[in-house]
Coordinates of C-alpha atoms in Angstrom, one line a residue:
M410 CA 15.0 -154.7 -131.0
T411 CA 13.1 -157.2 -133.2
C412 CA 13.8 -158.3 -136.7
L413 CA 10.7 -157.8 -139.0
G414 CA 12.3 -159.3 -142.1
S415 CA 15.2 -158.9 -144.4
T416 CA 16.1 -155.6 -145.8
Y417 CA 16.4 -154.8 -149.5
E418 CA 20.2 -155.1 -149.4
E419 CA 20.1 -158.5 -147.8
R420 CA 17.6 -159.8 -150.5
K421 CA 19.7 -158.3 -153.2
A422 CA 22.9 -160.0 -151.9
D423 CA 21.0 -163.4 -151.9
N424 CA 20.4 -162.9 -155.6
V425 CA 23.9 -161.6 -156.6
I426 CA 26.2 -163.7 -154.3
K427 CA 26.4 -167.4 -154.9
H428 CA 27.9 -170.3 -152.9
C429 CA 30.4 -172.7 -154.5
K430 CA 30.2 -176.2 -152.9
K431 CA 33.5 -177.2 -154.5
C432 CA 35.7 -174.6 -152.7
N433 CA 33.1 -173.7 -150.0
N434 CA 33.4 -169.9 -150.7
C435 CA 30.8 -167.4 -151.6
W436 CA 31.4 -165.6 -154.9
E437 CA 30.1 -162.7 -156.9
Q438 CA 30.6 -161.7 -160.5
M439 CA 31.5 -158.0 -161.2
D440 CA 31.5 -156.1 -164.4
I441 CA 34.2 -153.4 -164.4
E442 CA 34.4 -150.8 -167.1
K443 CA 37.8 -149.7 -168.3
S444 CA 38.8 -146.9 -170.7
I445 CA 41.3 -148.1 -173.3
N446 CA 42.5 -145.9 -176.2
G447 CA 39.4 -143.7 -176.0
G448 CA 37.0 -146.6 -176.0
Q449 CA 35.1 -148.3 -173.2
V450 CA 35.7 -152.0 -172.5
I451 CA 33.8 -154.1 -169.9
N452 CA 35.8 -156.9 -168.2
K453 CA 34.1 -159.6 -166.1
Y454 CA 35.7 -160.5 -162.8
V455 CA 34.9 -162.8 -159.9
T456 CA 35.6 -162.1 -156.2
L457 CA 35.6 -164.8 -153.5
Y458 CA 34.3 -164.3 -149.9
S459 CA 35.7 -166.9 -147.6
D460 CA 33.9 -165.9 -144.4
F461 CA 30.4 -165.2 -145.7
V462 CA 27.0 -166.6 -144.7
T463 CA 25.9 -169.3 -147.2
Y464 CA 22.3 -169.6 -146.1
G465 CA 19.9 -168.6 -148.8
K466 CA 22.6 -168.5 -151.6
K467 CA 22.3 -170.3 -154.8
K468 CA 24.7 -173.3 -155.0
I469 CA 26.6 -172.7 -158.3
T470 CA 30.3 -173.7 -158.9
C471 CA 32.4 -170.6 -159.2
P472 CA 34.4 -169.8 -162.4
V473 CA 37.6 -170.2 -160.4
C474 CA 36.9 -173.9 -159.7
E475 CA 35.7 -174.4 -163.2
G476 CA 39.0 -173.1 -164.6
R477 CA 37.5 -170.2 -166.4
T478 CA 39.6 -167.4 -164.9
T479 CA 43.0 -166.0 -165.6
H480 CA 45.3 -164.1 -163.2
A481 CA 44.3 -162.6 -159.9
Q482 CA 44.7 -158.9 -159.0
M483 CA 44.0 -156.6 -156.1
L484 CA 41.5 -153.8 -156.2
R485 CA 40.6 -151.9 -153.0
S486 CA 41.4 -154.9 -150.8
L487 CA 39.5 -157.4 -153.0
V488 CA 41.1 -160.1 -154.9
L489 CA 39.6 -160.2 -158.4
Y490 CA 39.9 -163.1 -160.9
E491 CA 39.4 -162.1 -164.5
I492 CA 37.0 -164.4 -166.4
I493 CA 38.3 -165.7 -169.6
K494 CA 36.4 -164.3 -172.6
S495 CA 34.6 -167.0 -174.6

């Protein structure tokens, strides 16, 4: 089997997932919509990937290393750090 090029999902991951040189983890920002008192609220979270390929990823310091996150919580086996609203 030969590889003819990257697939759409691989190219999309290269644009969405970034690499932090400070903690040497890859990270991704996620927007999760919550329903509170009949209204919709969108919270921003960051998840870190420790064993992830860094080749082709943009080198940007993650919000966790910059100190822009609050508590961590688990969601479907992912650890999410909530980004502090500015």
